[in-house]
Coordinates of C-alpha atoms and ligand atoms in Angstrom, one line a residue:
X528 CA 64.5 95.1 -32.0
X529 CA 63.1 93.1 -29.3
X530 CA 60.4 91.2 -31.4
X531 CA 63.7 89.7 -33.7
X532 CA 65.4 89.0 -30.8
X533 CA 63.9 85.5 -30.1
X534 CA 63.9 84.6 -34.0
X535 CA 67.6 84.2 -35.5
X536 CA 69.5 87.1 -35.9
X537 CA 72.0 86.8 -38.6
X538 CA 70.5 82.8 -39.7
X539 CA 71.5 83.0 -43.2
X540 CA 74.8 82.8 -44.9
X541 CA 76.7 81.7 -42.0
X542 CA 77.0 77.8 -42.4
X543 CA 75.9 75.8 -39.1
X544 CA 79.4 73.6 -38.9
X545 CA 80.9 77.2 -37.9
X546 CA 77.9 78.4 -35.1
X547 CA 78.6 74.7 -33.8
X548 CA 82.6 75.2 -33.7
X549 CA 81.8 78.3 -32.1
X550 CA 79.5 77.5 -29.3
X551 CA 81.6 74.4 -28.5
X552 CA 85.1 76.4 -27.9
X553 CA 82.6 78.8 -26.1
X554 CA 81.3 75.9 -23.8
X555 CA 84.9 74.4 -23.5
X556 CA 85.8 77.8 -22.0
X557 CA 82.7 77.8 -19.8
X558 CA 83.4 74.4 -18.9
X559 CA 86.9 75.1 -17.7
X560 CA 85.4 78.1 -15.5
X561 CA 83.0 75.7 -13.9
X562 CA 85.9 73.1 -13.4
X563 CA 87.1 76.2 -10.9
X564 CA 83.7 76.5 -9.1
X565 CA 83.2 72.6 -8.6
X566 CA 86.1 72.6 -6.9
X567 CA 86.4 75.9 -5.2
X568 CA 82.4 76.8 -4.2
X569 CA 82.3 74.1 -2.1
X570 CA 85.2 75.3 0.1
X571 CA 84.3 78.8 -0.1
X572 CA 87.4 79.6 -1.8
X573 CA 87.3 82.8 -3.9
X574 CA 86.7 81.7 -7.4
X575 CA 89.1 84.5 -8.5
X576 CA 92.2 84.4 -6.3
X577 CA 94.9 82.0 -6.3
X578 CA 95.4 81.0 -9.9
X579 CA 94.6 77.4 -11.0
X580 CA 96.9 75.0 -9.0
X581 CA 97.3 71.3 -8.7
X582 CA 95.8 69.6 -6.4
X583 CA 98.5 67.5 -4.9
X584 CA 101.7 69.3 -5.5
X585 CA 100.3 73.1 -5.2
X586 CA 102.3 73.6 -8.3
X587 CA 100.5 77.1 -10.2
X588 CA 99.0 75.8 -13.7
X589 CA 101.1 77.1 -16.7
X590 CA 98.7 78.8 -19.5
X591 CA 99.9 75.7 -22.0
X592 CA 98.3 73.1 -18.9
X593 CA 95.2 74.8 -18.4
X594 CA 93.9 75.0 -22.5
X595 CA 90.2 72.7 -21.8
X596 CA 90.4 69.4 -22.8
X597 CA 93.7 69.6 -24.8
X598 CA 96.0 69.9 -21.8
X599 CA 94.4 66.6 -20.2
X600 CA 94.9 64.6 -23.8
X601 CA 98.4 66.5 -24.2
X602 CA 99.6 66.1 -20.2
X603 CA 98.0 62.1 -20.9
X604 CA 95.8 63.1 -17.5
X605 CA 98.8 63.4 -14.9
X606 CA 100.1 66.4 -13.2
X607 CA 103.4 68.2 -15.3
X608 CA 105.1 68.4 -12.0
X609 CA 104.0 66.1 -9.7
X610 CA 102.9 63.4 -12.3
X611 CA 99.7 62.6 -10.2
X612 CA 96.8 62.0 -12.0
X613 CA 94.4 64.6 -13.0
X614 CA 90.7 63.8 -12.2
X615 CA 88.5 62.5 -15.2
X616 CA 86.1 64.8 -13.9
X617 CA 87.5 68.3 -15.4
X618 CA 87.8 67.6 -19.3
X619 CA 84.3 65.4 -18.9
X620 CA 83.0 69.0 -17.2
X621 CA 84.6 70.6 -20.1
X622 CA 83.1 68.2 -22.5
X623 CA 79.6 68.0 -21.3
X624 CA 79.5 71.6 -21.8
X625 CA 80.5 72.2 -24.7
X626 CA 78.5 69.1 -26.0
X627 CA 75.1 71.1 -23.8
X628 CA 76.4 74.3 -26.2
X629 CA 76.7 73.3 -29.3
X630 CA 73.2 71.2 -28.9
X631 CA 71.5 75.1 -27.8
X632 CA 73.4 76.9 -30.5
X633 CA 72.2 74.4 -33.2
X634 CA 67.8 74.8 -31.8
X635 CA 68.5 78.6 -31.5
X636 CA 70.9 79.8 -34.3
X637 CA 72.6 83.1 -33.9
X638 CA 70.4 84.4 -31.5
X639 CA 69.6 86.1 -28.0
X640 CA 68.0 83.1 -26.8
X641 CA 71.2 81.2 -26.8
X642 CA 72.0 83.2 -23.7
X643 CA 69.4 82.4 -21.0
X644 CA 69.9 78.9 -21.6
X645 CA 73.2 78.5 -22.0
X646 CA 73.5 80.0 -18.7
X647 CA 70.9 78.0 -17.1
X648 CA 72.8 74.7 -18.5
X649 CA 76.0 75.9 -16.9
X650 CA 74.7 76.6 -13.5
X651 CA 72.5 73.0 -13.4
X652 CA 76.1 71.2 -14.7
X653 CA 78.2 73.0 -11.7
X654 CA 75.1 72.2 -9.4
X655 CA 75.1 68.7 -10.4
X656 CA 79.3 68.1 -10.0
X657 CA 78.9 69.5 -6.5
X658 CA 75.9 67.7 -4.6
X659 CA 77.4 64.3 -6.4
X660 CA 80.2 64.4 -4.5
X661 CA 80.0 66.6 -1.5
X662 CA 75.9 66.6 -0.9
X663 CA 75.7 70.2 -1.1
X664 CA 73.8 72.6 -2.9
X665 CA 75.7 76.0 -2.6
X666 CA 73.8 79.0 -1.9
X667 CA 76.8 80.7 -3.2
X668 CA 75.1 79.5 -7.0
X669 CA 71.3 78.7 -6.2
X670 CA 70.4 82.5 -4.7
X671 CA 72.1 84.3 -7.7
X672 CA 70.6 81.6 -10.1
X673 CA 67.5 82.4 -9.3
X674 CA 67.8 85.8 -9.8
X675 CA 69.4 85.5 -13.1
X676 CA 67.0 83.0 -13.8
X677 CA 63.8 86.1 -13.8
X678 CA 66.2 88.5 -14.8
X679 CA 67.2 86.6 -18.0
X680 CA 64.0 85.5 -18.2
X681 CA 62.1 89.0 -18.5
X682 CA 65.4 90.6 -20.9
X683 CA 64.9 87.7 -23.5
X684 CA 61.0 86.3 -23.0
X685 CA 61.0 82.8 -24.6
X686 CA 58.4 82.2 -27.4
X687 CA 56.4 79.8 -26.4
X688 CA 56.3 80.9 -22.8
X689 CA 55.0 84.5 -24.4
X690 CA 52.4 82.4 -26.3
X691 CA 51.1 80.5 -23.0
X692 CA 51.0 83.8 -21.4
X693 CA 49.2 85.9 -24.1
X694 CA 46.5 82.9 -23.9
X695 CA 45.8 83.4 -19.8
X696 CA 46.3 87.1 -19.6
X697 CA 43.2 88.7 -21.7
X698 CA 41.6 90.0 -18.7
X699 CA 41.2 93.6 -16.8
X700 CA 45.0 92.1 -15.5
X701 CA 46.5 91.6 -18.4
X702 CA 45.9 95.5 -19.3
X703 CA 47.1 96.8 -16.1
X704 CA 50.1 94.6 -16.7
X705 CA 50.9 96.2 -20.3
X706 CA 50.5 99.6 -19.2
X707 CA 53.0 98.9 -15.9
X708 CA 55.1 97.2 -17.7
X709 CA 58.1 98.4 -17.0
X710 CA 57.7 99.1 -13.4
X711 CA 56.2 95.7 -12.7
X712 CA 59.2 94.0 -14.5
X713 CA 61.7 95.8 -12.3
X714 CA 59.3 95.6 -9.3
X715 CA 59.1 91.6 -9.8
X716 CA 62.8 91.1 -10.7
X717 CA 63.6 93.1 -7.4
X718 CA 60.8 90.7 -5.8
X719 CA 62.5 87.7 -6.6
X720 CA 65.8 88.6 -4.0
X721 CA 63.0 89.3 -1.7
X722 CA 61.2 86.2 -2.2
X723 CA 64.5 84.0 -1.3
X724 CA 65.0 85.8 1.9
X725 CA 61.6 85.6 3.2
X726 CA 62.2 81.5 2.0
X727 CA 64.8 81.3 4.2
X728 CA 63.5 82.8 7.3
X729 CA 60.2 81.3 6.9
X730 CA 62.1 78.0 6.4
X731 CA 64.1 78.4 9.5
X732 CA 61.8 79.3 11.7
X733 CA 59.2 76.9 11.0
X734 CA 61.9 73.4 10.2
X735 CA 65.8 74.8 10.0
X736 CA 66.0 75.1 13.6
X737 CA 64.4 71.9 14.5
X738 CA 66.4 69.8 12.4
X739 CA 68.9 71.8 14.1
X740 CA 67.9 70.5 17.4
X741 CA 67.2 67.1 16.4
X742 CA 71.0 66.6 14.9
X743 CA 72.3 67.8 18.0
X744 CA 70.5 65.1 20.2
X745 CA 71.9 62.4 18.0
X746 CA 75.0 63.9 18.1
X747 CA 75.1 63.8 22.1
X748 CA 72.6 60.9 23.0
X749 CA 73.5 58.5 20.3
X750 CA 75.3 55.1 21.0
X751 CA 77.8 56.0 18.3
X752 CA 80.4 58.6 18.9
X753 CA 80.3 62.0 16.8
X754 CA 83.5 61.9 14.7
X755 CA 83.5 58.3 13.7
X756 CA 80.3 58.7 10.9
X757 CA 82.1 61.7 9.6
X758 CA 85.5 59.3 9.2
X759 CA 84.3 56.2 7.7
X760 CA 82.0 57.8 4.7
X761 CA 82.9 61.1 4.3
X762 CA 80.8 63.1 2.0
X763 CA 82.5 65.7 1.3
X764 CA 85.4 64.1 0.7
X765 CA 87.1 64.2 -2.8
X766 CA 87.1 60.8 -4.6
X767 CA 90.6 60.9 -5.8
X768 CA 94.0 58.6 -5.4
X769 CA 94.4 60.8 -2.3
X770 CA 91.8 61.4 -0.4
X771 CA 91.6 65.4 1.4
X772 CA 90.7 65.1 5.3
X773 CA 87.7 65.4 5.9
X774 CA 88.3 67.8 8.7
X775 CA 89.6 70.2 6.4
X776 CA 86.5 70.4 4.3
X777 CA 84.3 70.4 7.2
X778 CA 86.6 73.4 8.7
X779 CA 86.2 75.0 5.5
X780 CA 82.5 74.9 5.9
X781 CA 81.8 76.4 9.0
X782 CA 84.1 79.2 7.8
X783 CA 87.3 78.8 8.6
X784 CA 89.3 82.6 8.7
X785 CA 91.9 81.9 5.6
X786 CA 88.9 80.3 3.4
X787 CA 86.1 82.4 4.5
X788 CA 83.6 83.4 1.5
X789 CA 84.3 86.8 0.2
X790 CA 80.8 87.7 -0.2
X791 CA 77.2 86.8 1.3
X792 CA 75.0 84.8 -1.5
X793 CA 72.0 86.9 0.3
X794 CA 73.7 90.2 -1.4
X795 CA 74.8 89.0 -4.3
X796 CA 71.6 88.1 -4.9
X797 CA 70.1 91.7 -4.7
X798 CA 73.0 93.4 -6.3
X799 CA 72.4 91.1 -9.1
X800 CA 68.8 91.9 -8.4
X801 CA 69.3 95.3 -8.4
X802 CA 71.7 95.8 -11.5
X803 CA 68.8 93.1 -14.0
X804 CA 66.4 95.7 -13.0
X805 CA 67.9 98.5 -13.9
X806 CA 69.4 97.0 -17.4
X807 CA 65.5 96.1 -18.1
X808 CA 64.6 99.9 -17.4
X809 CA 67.3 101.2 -19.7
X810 CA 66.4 98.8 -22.4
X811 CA 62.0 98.6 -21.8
X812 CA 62.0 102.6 -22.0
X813 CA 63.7 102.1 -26.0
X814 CA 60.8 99.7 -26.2
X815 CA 57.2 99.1 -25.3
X816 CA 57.2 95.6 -26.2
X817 CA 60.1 94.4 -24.5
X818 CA 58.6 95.9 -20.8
X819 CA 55.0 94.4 -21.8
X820 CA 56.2 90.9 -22.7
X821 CA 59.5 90.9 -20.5
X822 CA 57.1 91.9 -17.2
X823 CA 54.8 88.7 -18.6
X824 CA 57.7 86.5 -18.6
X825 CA 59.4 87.2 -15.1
X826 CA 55.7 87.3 -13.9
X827 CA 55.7 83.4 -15.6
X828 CA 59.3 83.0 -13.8
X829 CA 58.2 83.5 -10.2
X830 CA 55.0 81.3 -10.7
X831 CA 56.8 78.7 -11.8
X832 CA 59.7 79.2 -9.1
X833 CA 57.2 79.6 -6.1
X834 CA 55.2 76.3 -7.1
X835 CA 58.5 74.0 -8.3
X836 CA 60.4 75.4 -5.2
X837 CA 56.7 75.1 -3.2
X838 CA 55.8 71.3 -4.1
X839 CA 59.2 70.1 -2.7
X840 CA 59.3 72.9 0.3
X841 CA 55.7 71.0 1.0
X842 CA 57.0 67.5 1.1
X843 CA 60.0 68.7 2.9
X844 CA 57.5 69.6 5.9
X845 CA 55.4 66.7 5.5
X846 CA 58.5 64.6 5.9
X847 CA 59.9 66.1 9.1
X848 CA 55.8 66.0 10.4
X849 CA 55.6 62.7 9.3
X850 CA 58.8 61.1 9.8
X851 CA 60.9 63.2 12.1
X852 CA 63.7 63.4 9.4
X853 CA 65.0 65.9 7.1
X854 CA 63.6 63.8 4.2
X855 CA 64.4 66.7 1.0
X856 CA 67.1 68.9 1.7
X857 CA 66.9 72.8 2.0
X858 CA 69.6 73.2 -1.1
X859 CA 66.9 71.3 -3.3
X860 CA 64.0 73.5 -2.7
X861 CA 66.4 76.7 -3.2
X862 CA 67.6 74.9 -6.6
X863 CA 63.8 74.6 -7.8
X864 CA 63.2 78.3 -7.5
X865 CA 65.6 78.5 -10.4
X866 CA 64.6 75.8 -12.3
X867 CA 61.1 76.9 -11.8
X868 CA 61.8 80.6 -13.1
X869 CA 64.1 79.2 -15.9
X870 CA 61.3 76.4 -16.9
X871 CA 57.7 77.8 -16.0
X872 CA 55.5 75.9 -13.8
X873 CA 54.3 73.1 -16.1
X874 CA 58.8 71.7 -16.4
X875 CA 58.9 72.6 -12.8
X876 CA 56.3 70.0 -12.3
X877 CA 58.1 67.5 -15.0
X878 CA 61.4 68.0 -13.8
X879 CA 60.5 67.0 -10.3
X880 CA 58.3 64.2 -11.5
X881 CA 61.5 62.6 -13.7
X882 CA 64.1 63.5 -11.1
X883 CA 62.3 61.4 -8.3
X884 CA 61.7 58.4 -11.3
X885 CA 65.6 58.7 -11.8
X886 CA 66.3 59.1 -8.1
X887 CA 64.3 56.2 -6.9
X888 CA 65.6 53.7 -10.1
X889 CA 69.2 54.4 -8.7
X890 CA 68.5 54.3 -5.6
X891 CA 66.6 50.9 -5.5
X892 CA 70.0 50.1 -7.7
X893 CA 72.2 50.8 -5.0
X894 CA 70.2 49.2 -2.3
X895 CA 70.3 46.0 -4.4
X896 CA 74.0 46.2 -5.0
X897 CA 75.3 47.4 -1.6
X898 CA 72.4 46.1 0.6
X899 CA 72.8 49.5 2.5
X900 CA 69.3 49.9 3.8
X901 CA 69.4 54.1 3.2
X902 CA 71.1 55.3 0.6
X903 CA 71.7 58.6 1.1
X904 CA 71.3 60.1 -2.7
X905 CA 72.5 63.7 -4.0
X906 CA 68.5 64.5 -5.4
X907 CA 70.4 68.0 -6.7
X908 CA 71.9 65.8 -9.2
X909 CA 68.9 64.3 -10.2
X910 CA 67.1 67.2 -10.4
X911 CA 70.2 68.9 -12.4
X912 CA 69.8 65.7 -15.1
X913 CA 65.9 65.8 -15.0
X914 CA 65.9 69.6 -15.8
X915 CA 68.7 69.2 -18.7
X916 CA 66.4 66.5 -20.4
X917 CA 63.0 68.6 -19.9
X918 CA 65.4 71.7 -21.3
X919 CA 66.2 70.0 -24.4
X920 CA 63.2 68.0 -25.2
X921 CA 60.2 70.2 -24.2
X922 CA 59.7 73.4 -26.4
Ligands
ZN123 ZN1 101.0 68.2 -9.1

């Protein structure tokens, strides 16, 4: 079954105008899910619990307002109840996704490789939304990406990844690796939730706590006093026709008790870990080929996660050494271990490569145009674009 899996399934007899319709209501759904982590993620608000509410008036959505797209058209973008306007952002969300679907659906047909990617394309969209406007890079969607990312990766091995791989692994390793198979998938999918902790520790010890240190002394011997950078340019704050405090968000984020995340990203991410494993032990022992060229793939995942999340860990230290600044944030390196598992090494490399082109154009941009001397720029968001374009052009 496996073999089939990455060729169309059903391909004939089912017109494409219909697959299209499909995977566009299927990324109009997704879209309005991701509408609901933009905005809650960032607060650590459960993603579940309350129901969908405005924003102004705290009035509960009604099933009829919360239909993608439609209700914004319908509702002519303002509130039912408090007739404030509804942020452009949510049915351009919705859009953009279901435009990202129906482009996958029509390169991959009916088939299993719709999955990984569409998946892949959601969490980048969601990643991008968020550092835009609040500079962030949740952990909360990065750790369990990353996860899924080698997971998905070993469950549905892409073509032409398998073809790179069958190329470089002829040797005494490649054997071992076949007749492992399935224990070194599970072992490396495992790995991966292992690999992000020891990331983070390793980070911290060596640059998190100094950057640490140095923000505290310019907190307390600057010139300037602490609250008033927060109050004139708030990042985090929402761009709307009424701005939310700042404080509140800020509250939100050092964990305030009512709005306190319901679970740890670290455990998610070996839960998740743990539950991919066992799905690729269930489904490699039904078939040899699956372990051999799923273990090959997640092997192709982690190479390409530890180099793209490596090259920008690397000139995150030769910043700080260099430059005494926190000059790429932690958030990006954690959101190039997925992008690495999800793209191999080689659109690890590109995706970098175009996302600090695209960066450094809109930056220079800005700088002309608001003669502010340091922009500070969401690179996420770059990164998020950059990886979408290698995604779709690169195969
Ligand atoms: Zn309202």
């Amino acid at each position: 079954m496996w073999q089939e899996a990455s060729h169309t399934v059903t391909g004939e007899g089912v017109p494409l105008a219909l697959l299209l319709l499909v995977a566009s209501l299927l990324g109009l759904a997704v879209g309005s899910f991701l509408n609901v982590v933009i905005y809650r993620v960032p607060r650590r608000m459960s993603i579940v619990r309350p129901r969908s509410h405005c924003p102004h008036c705290g009035t509960p959505l009604r099933w009829r307002d919360n239909i993608p797209l439609l209700s914004f058209l319908l509702l002519k973008g303002r509130c039912r109840a408090c007739r404030q306007p509804i942020s452009w952002l949510y049915p351009a969300v919705e859009a953009g996704t279901a435009l990202m679907f129906a482009l996958l659906a029509w390169e991959h047909g009916w088939s299993w490789a719709f999955v990984p990617d569409a998946v892949f394309v959601s969490m980048l969209l969601a990643l991008a939304v968020i550092d835009a406007r609040h500079r962030l890079l949740p952990d909360a969607i990065t750790y369990p990406g990353f996860v899924l990312a080698v997971g998905l990766r070993a469950l549905v091995p892409p073509e032409k990844i398998l073809e790179a791989h069958h190329l470089v692994f002829r040797s005494e390793s490649t054997r071992f690796l076949s007749d492992h198979a399935l224990g070194v998938g599970a072992v490396l999918i495992l790995g991966s939730s292992l690999l992000l902790f020891l990331l983070e520790r390793m980070d911290y010890r060596l640059l998190g706590r100094r950057l640490e240190e140095l923000e505290a002394s310019h907190a307390n011997g600057g010139r300037s006093s602490a609250p008033s950078p927060i109050r004139e340019e708030c990042p985090l704050a929402e761009s709307g026709p009424t701005p939310e405090p700042c404080e509140r968000i800020a509250d939100a984020h050092a964990g305030d008790e009512g709005r306190q995340e319901p679970w740890s990203p670290e455990w998610a991410a070996l839960l998740l870990a743990i539950g991919l494993s066992g799905v690729f032990i269930a489904l490699g022992r039904e078939d040899a080929s699956l372990a051999a060229s799923g273990a090959r793939s997640a092997l192709g995942a982690l190479v390409g996660a530890t180099i793209g999340s490596g090259v920008l860990w690397l000139s995150r230290v030769g910043y700080y050494v260099l430059r005494h600044l926190e000059g790429v944030g932690f958030g990006d390196v954690k959101m190039m271990l997925m992008v690495g598992a999800f793209l191999g090494w080689g659109g690890a490399f590109m995706t970098i490569f175009l996302a600090s082109l695209l960066g450094s154009i809109y930056g220079v941009t800005l700088m002309l145009l608001t003669r502010e001397r340091n922009p500070k720029l969401p690179f996420g968001s770059f990164l998020s674009l950059a990886a979408l374009v290698i995604l779709l052009s690169f195969r």
